[in-house]
Amino acid sequence: MKHTFVIGASQGIGLEFVRQLLNNPEVELVFATYRNKETATGLLNLAAQFPQKLITLSMDITQEDEIEKTIQQIKEQVKELHFVINCVGILHEGDLQPEKSLRQINAQQLLRYFEVNSIGTALLAKHLMPLLRHRSRAIFATISAKIGSIGDNRLGGWYGYRASKAALNMFIRTTAIEYSRRCPKTIVVALHPGTTDTKLSEPFQKNVPPEKLFSTEKTVSQLLTVIHNLVPEHNGEFFSWDGSFLPW
Ligand SMILES: NC(=O)c1ccc[n+]([C@@H]2O[C@H](COP(=O)([O-])OP(=O)(O)OC[C@H]3O[C@@H](n4cnc5c(N)ncnc54)[C@H](OP(=O)(O)O)[C@@H]3O)[C@@H](O)[C@H]2O)c1
C-alpha cells in the first residue's frame, strides 16, 4: 500500500478511495485521475490539503495516448505501484440510458459502454505492467458489477451495461493469467461494490431498501477489507463487497 493509484477519482467510489487512502499512514503516495475539473472539485480540494501525498492527473480512459502520458508521469516519480484501483464506469451519460428491451439497442451506445467500462481496464493493464513488475505484494483491482455476471443474470435488461461488465470481467481474468507470468506478485481482481449512493445509481435508487444502499464510506471500507485479505490464490477472481466469490 505504499504507492497507490486511483483511476476515476473525481467523485463517487473513486473519490472516497482517495480519502481513505490519504488517511492510511501506510500509504505514502496517492496518484488519482479525473476527467473534468468541473466534477473534480472535491478531489482538487483534497490535493490542496495534501500536497505531499496526493498527485492528481487528468485522463480520459477512452484515450490511450492520455493513459500512456499519465502512466509516464507516474513513472517519473516512482518505480513501483502497490495498489491500483480503477473506479471508472458509466451506466447513463447524457442521452445514453440503460436499455430495458432489445427495441432500445443502439450500436453507438453499446460501443460507448464498451469503450468506457471494458476497454479502459485492458489499456490500463497493458501500460501499467512495468510499474507492477516488482518483488513486493501488489493489487490491480477494478470495480465491476454483479450485474455483469452471466451466471447470475435472471432479470435481463440493461444490455450494454451488463455486457460491458461481463467483457470487463473477461479482461480481468485474462490479465490475471498473463500477469501471473509477467508480474507474479500482483493479484488481479474484479470487485462488486454493492449498490452505492453515487451519481451513477441515483436515478435507480427508488426500489432499493435503505439498508441495501451503501454510503461511499461504507462501500470503500468494505472493499478495502476484501483487498486487505487477498492472497495470491485469489488472482483472477470476482469478489462481492462482503468477500464472497461471485460466479462469472
Ligand atoms: N454505485 C453503484 O451502485 C455501483 C454498483 C455496481 C458497480 N458500480 C461501479 O462502480 C464504479 C464507480 O461508480 P460510481 O458509483 O462511483 O459512479 P460515479 O460517481 O458516476 O463515478 C464514475 C467515475 O467514472 C468517471 N468516468 C466516467 N467516464 C469516464 C471516462 N471516459 N474517462 C475517465 N473517467 C470517466 C467519472 O468521471 P467524471 O466526474 O468526469 O464523470 C467518475 O469519476 C463504476 O465502475 C460502476 O459501474 C457502481
Short mmCIF file of C-alpha atoms and ligand atoms in Angstrom, two decimals:
data_model
loop_
_atom_site.label_atom_id
_atom_site.label_comp_id
_atom_site.label_asym_id
_atom_site.label_seq_id
_atom_site.Cartn_x
_atom_site.Cartn_y
_atom_site.Cartn_z
CA MET A 1 0.00 0.00 0.00
CA LYS A 2 3.00 2.38 -0.26
CA HIS A 3 2.34 3.77 -3.75
CA THR A 4 -1.31 3.79 -4.84
CA PHE A 5 -3.18 4.79 -8.00
CA VAL A 6 -6.92 5.51 -8.17
CA ILE A 7 -8.42 5.91 -11.64
CA GLY A 8 -11.77 7.75 -11.85
CA ALA A 9 -11.32 9.66 -8.60
CA SER A 10 -13.36 12.81 -9.31
CA GLN A 11 -16.45 11.63 -7.46
CA GLY A 12 -18.35 8.63 -6.10
CA ILE A 13 -16.50 5.48 -5.05
CA GLY A 14 -13.15 6.62 -6.54
CA LEU A 15 -13.10 9.89 -4.58
CA GLU A 16 -13.82 8.00 -1.35
CA PHE A 17 -10.94 5.58 -2.08
CA VAL A 18 -8.66 8.62 -2.27
CA ARG A 19 -10.00 9.97 1.05
CA GLN A 20 -9.46 6.67 2.87
CA LEU A 21 -6.01 6.10 1.35
CA LEU A 22 -4.94 9.61 2.41
CA ASN A 23 -5.90 8.72 5.99
CA ASN A 24 -3.90 5.47 5.93
CA PRO A 25 -0.40 6.04 7.39
CA GLU A 26 0.95 3.02 5.42
CA VAL A 27 0.23 4.89 2.18
CA GLU A 28 3.00 7.27 1.06
CA LEU A 29 1.61 8.48 -2.27
CA VAL A 30 -1.79 8.56 -3.93
CA PHE A 31 -1.92 9.22 -7.68
CA ALA A 32 -5.50 9.97 -8.72
CA THR A 33 -7.12 10.76 -12.07
CA TYR A 34 -10.05 12.95 -13.03
CA ARG A 35 -11.55 13.81 -16.43
CA ASN A 36 -13.31 17.16 -15.93
CA LYS A 37 -12.21 19.85 -13.49
CA GLU A 38 -15.91 20.80 -13.03
CA THR A 39 -16.83 17.44 -11.44
CA ALA A 40 -13.50 17.06 -9.62
CA THR A 41 -13.68 19.91 -7.10
CA GLY A 42 -13.70 17.51 -4.11
CA LEU A 43 -10.54 15.80 -5.40
CA LEU A 44 -8.77 19.05 -6.28
CA ASN A 45 -9.55 20.44 -2.79
CA LEU A 46 -8.01 17.32 -1.24
CA ALA A 47 -4.90 17.81 -3.40
CA ALA A 48 -4.56 21.34 -1.99
CA GLN A 49 -4.84 19.92 1.56
CA PHE A 50 -2.39 17.03 0.98
CA PRO A 51 0.16 18.44 -1.50
CA GLN A 52 2.90 15.96 -0.44
CA LYS A 53 0.73 12.84 -0.59
CA LEU A 54 -1.87 13.33 -3.36
CA ILE A 55 -0.94 13.87 -7.01
CA THR A 56 -3.84 14.50 -9.40
CA LEU A 57 -3.61 13.81 -13.11
CA SER A 58 -6.16 14.43 -15.85
CA MET A 59 -7.06 11.45 -18.02
CA ASP A 60 -9.95 10.22 -20.15
CA ILE A 61 -9.92 6.42 -20.04
CA THR A 62 -11.09 6.15 -23.66
CA GLN A 63 -7.90 7.87 -24.94
CA GLU A 64 -4.91 5.51 -24.99
CA ASP A 65 -2.44 8.38 -25.52
CA GLU A 66 -3.74 10.01 -22.30
CA ILE A 67 -3.34 6.72 -20.40
CA GLU A 68 0.25 6.42 -21.66
CA LYS A 69 1.03 10.03 -20.74
CA THR A 70 -0.44 9.66 -17.24
CA ILE A 71 1.49 6.47 -16.56
CA GLN A 72 4.66 8.11 -17.87
CA GLN A 73 4.13 10.96 -15.35
CA ILE A 74 3.80 8.36 -12.56
CA LYS A 75 6.96 6.55 -13.76
CA GLU A 76 8.88 9.82 -13.46
CA GLN A 77 8.10 9.81 -9.71
CA VAL A 78 8.08 6.14 -8.63
CA LYS A 79 9.43 2.83 -9.90
CA GLU A 80 6.69 0.66 -8.35
CA LEU A 81 2.96 0.76 -7.69
CA HIS A 82 1.48 -1.44 -4.94
CA PHE A 83 -2.25 -0.79 -5.23
CA VAL A 84 -4.17 0.21 -8.36
CA ILE A 85 -7.96 0.53 -8.43
CA ASN A 86 -9.98 1.50 -11.50
CA CYS A 87 -13.27 3.11 -10.43
CA VAL A 88 -14.30 4.46 -13.86
CA GLY A 89 -17.70 3.40 -15.14
CA ILE A 90 -20.87 4.65 -16.81
CA LEU A 91 -24.47 3.44 -16.60
CA HIS A 92 -26.02 6.64 -18.00
CA GLU A 93 -24.35 9.58 -19.73
CA GLY A 94 -26.36 12.37 -21.40
CA ASP A 95 -28.83 10.66 -23.74
CA LEU A 96 -27.29 7.25 -23.08
CA GLN A 97 -29.64 5.34 -20.77
CA PRO A 98 -29.67 1.62 -19.90
CA GLU A 99 -31.83 -0.36 -22.37
CA LYS A 100 -34.96 -2.03 -20.95
CA SER A 101 -35.56 -4.04 -24.13
CA LEU A 102 -33.96 -5.09 -27.43
CA ARG A 103 -36.02 -2.37 -29.15
CA GLN A 104 -33.77 0.21 -27.46
CA ILE A 105 -30.48 -1.36 -28.58
CA ASN A 106 -28.28 1.12 -30.41
CA ALA A 107 -24.81 0.26 -31.76
CA GLN A 108 -23.24 3.62 -30.86
CA GLN A 109 -24.45 3.35 -27.25
CA LEU A 110 -23.15 -0.20 -26.97
CA LEU A 111 -19.74 0.91 -28.24
CA ARG A 112 -19.69 3.72 -25.66
CA TYR A 113 -20.41 1.28 -22.81
CA PHE A 114 -17.61 -0.98 -24.00
CA GLU A 115 -15.03 1.76 -24.52
CA VAL A 116 -15.53 3.19 -21.01
CA ASN A 117 -16.46 0.12 -18.94
CA SER A 118 -14.38 -2.64 -20.54
CA ILE A 119 -11.58 -1.48 -22.87
CA GLY A 120 -10.26 1.15 -20.43
CA THR A 121 -9.20 -1.52 -17.94
CA ALA A 122 -7.46 -3.58 -20.65
CA LEU A 123 -5.47 -0.49 -21.74
CA LEU A 124 -4.53 0.24 -18.11
CA ALA A 125 -3.38 -3.36 -17.64
CA LYS A 126 -1.23 -3.05 -20.79
CA HIS A 127 0.51 0.19 -19.79
CA LEU A 128 0.80 -0.47 -16.03
CA MET A 129 2.75 -3.70 -16.39
CA PRO A 130 6.22 -2.12 -15.85
CA LEU A 131 5.07 -0.49 -12.60
CA LEU A 132 3.55 -3.73 -11.30
CA ARG A 133 6.56 -5.95 -12.12
CA HIS A 134 8.48 -5.98 -8.82
CA ARG A 135 9.10 -8.06 -5.70
CA SER A 136 6.51 -6.60 -3.33
CA ARG A 137 2.85 -7.60 -3.00
CA ALA A 138 0.65 -5.58 -5.36
CA ILE A 139 -3.04 -5.41 -6.26
CA PHE A 140 -4.58 -4.48 -9.61
CA ALA A 141 -8.33 -4.18 -8.97
CA THR A 142 -11.22 -2.87 -10.99
CA ILE A 143 -14.74 -2.07 -9.90
CA SER A 144 -17.03 -4.33 -11.89
CA ALA A 145 -20.68 -5.10 -11.03
CA LYS A 146 -22.62 -8.23 -10.09
CA ILE A 147 -24.96 -7.36 -12.95
CA GLY A 148 -22.09 -8.33 -15.28
CA SER A 149 -22.22 -11.91 -14.00
CA ILE A 150 -23.60 -14.15 -16.78
CA GLY A 151 -24.34 -16.98 -14.33
CA ASP A 152 -26.31 -14.66 -12.04
CA ASN A 153 -28.41 -12.95 -14.75
CA ARG A 154 -32.06 -13.72 -14.03
CA LEU A 155 -33.67 -10.30 -14.61
CA GLY A 156 -32.44 -9.32 -18.08
CA GLY A 157 -32.39 -5.71 -19.33
CA TRP A 158 -29.52 -3.19 -19.24
CA TYR A 159 -27.88 -4.94 -22.22
CA GLY A 160 -24.96 -2.58 -22.74
CA TYR A 161 -24.00 -2.13 -19.09
CA ARG A 162 -24.30 -5.87 -18.36
CA ALA A 163 -22.36 -6.93 -21.45
CA SER A 164 -19.63 -4.33 -20.92
CA LYS A 165 -19.12 -5.51 -17.31
CA ALA A 166 -19.08 -9.17 -18.48
CA ALA A 167 -16.39 -8.17 -21.02
CA LEU A 168 -14.52 -6.32 -18.26
CA ASN A 169 -14.59 -9.49 -16.17
CA MET A 170 -13.07 -11.46 -19.05
CA PHE A 171 -10.34 -8.83 -19.46
CA ILE A 172 -9.58 -9.12 -15.74
CA ARG A 173 -9.45 -12.92 -15.77
CA THR A 174 -7.24 -12.95 -18.88
CA THR A 175 -4.96 -10.22 -17.49
CA ALA A 176 -4.60 -12.23 -14.28
CA ILE A 177 -3.25 -15.19 -16.28
CA GLU A 178 -0.70 -13.06 -18.17
CA TYR A 179 0.27 -11.12 -15.03
CA SER A 180 0.90 -14.40 -13.16
CA ARG A 181 3.83 -14.86 -15.57
CA ARG A 182 4.96 -11.24 -16.04
CA CYS A 183 4.05 -9.58 -12.70
CA PRO A 184 3.80 -12.62 -10.40
CA LYS A 185 3.43 -10.63 -7.16
CA THR A 186 0.37 -8.76 -8.47
CA ILE A 187 -3.09 -10.06 -7.58
CA VAL A 188 -5.65 -9.08 -10.25
CA VAL A 189 -9.32 -8.97 -9.21
CA ALA A 190 -12.77 -7.66 -10.14
CA LEU A 191 -14.87 -6.25 -7.27
CA HIS A 192 -18.62 -5.71 -6.90
CA PRO A 193 -19.22 -2.72 -4.57
CA GLY A 194 -22.90 -3.29 -3.76
CA THR A 195 -25.48 -0.62 -4.60
CA THR A 196 -23.84 2.63 -3.53
CA ASP A 197 -25.26 6.13 -3.29
CA THR A 198 -23.49 7.90 -6.18
CA LYS A 199 -24.36 9.82 -9.35
CA LEU A 200 -24.34 6.51 -11.25
CA SER A 201 -27.04 4.79 -9.13
CA GLU A 202 -29.01 7.95 -8.26
CA PRO A 203 -31.79 7.61 -10.91
CA PHE A 204 -32.35 3.93 -9.97
CA GLN A 205 -32.43 4.08 -6.15
CA LYS A 206 -36.25 4.21 -5.73
CA ASN A 207 -36.75 0.49 -5.19
CA VAL A 208 -33.57 -0.14 -3.20
CA PRO A 209 -34.28 -0.77 0.51
CA PRO A 210 -32.31 1.76 2.61
CA GLU A 211 -30.20 -0.96 4.28
CA LYS A 212 -29.08 -2.16 0.81
CA LEU A 213 -28.00 1.31 -0.37
CA PHE A 214 -24.47 1.84 0.96
CA SER A 215 -22.76 5.19 1.50
CA THR A 216 -19.48 5.56 -0.38
CA GLU A 217 -17.70 5.47 3.04
CA LYS A 218 -19.22 2.07 3.85
CA THR A 219 -18.57 0.64 0.36
CA VAL A 220 -14.92 1.67 0.32
CA SER A 221 -14.16 0.44 3.83
CA GLN A 222 -15.80 -2.92 2.94
CA LEU A 223 -13.82 -3.16 -0.31
CA LEU A 224 -10.56 -2.25 1.46
CA THR A 225 -11.19 -5.16 3.86
CA VAL A 226 -11.66 -7.51 0.89
CA ILE A 227 -8.47 -6.12 -0.71
CA HIS A 228 -6.52 -6.43 2.55
CA ASN A 229 -7.47 -10.13 2.78
CA LEU A 230 -6.43 -11.04 -0.79
CA VAL A 231 -3.83 -13.80 -1.17
CA PRO A 232 -2.07 -14.97 -4.37
CA GLU A 233 -4.61 -17.82 -4.85
CA HIS A 234 -7.27 -15.12 -5.38
CA ASN A 235 -5.60 -13.92 -8.58
CA GLY A 236 -8.23 -13.66 -11.35
CA GLU A 237 -11.31 -13.88 -9.11
CA PHE A 238 -14.51 -11.83 -8.89
CA PHE A 239 -15.46 -10.74 -5.35
CA SER A 240 -18.50 -9.17 -3.81
CA TRP A 241 -18.27 -6.38 -1.16
CA ASP A 242 -18.58 -8.94 1.66
CA GLY A 243 -15.64 -11.02 0.43
CA SER A 244 -17.76 -13.79 -1.13
CA PHE A 245 -16.89 -15.16 -4.59
CA LEU A 246 -19.25 -14.22 -7.44
CA PRO A 247 -19.96 -16.50 -10.40
CA TRP A 248 -18.64 -15.29 -13.76
N1 LIG B 1 -22.93 2.99 -7.49
C1 LIG B 1 -23.33 1.74 -7.60
O1 LIG B 1 -24.39 1.34 -7.07
C2 LIG B 1 -22.50 0.73 -8.34
C3 LIG B 1 -22.91 -0.63 -8.33
C4 LIG B 1 -22.14 -1.56 -9.03
C5 LIG B 1 -20.99 -1.15 -9.69
N2 LIG B 1 -20.61 0.18 -9.69
C6 LIG B 1 -19.40 0.54 -10.41
O2 LIG B 1 -18.58 1.30 -9.55
C7 LIG B 1 -17.71 2.13 -10.35
C8 LIG B 1 -17.73 3.55 -9.76
O3 LIG B 1 -19.03 4.11 -9.98
P1 LIG B 1 -19.68 5.21 -9.02
O4 LIG B 1 -20.91 4.60 -8.48
O5 LIG B 1 -18.66 5.76 -8.12
O6 LIG B 1 -20.14 6.28 -10.13
P2 LIG B 1 -19.83 7.82 -10.34
O7 LIG B 1 -19.96 8.56 -9.07
O8 LIG B 1 -20.68 8.21 -11.50
O9 LIG B 1 -18.27 7.81 -10.75
C9 LIG B 1 -17.86 7.34 -12.01
C10 LIG B 1 -16.46 7.84 -12.27
O10 LIG B 1 -16.09 7.43 -13.60
C11 LIG B 1 -15.50 8.57 -14.26
N3 LIG B 1 -15.60 8.45 -15.71
C12 LIG B 1 -16.69 8.20 -16.46
N4 LIG B 1 -16.35 8.16 -17.76
C13 LIG B 1 -15.02 8.39 -17.83
C14 LIG B 1 -14.07 8.47 -18.88
N5 LIG B 1 -14.42 8.34 -20.17
N6 LIG B 1 -12.76 8.68 -18.57
C15 LIG B 1 -12.38 8.85 -17.28
N7 LIG B 1 -13.24 8.81 -16.24
C16 LIG B 1 -14.53 8.59 -16.52
C17 LIG B 1 -16.31 9.74 -13.73
O11 LIG B 1 -15.64 10.95 -14.01
P3 LIG B 1 -16.43 12.34 -14.28
O12 LIG B 1 -16.59 13.00 -12.95
O13 LIG B 1 -15.52 13.07 -15.20
O14 LIG B 1 -17.75 11.99 -14.91
C18 LIG B 1 -16.35 9.37 -12.24
O15 LIG B 1 -15.13 9.72 -11.62
C19 LIG B 1 -18.22 2.02 -11.78
O16 LIG B 1 -17.41 1.11 -12.49
C20 LIG B 1 -19.60 1.43 -11.62
O17 LIG B 1 -20.02 0.70 -12.77
C21 LIG B 1 -21.34 1.12 -9.03
#
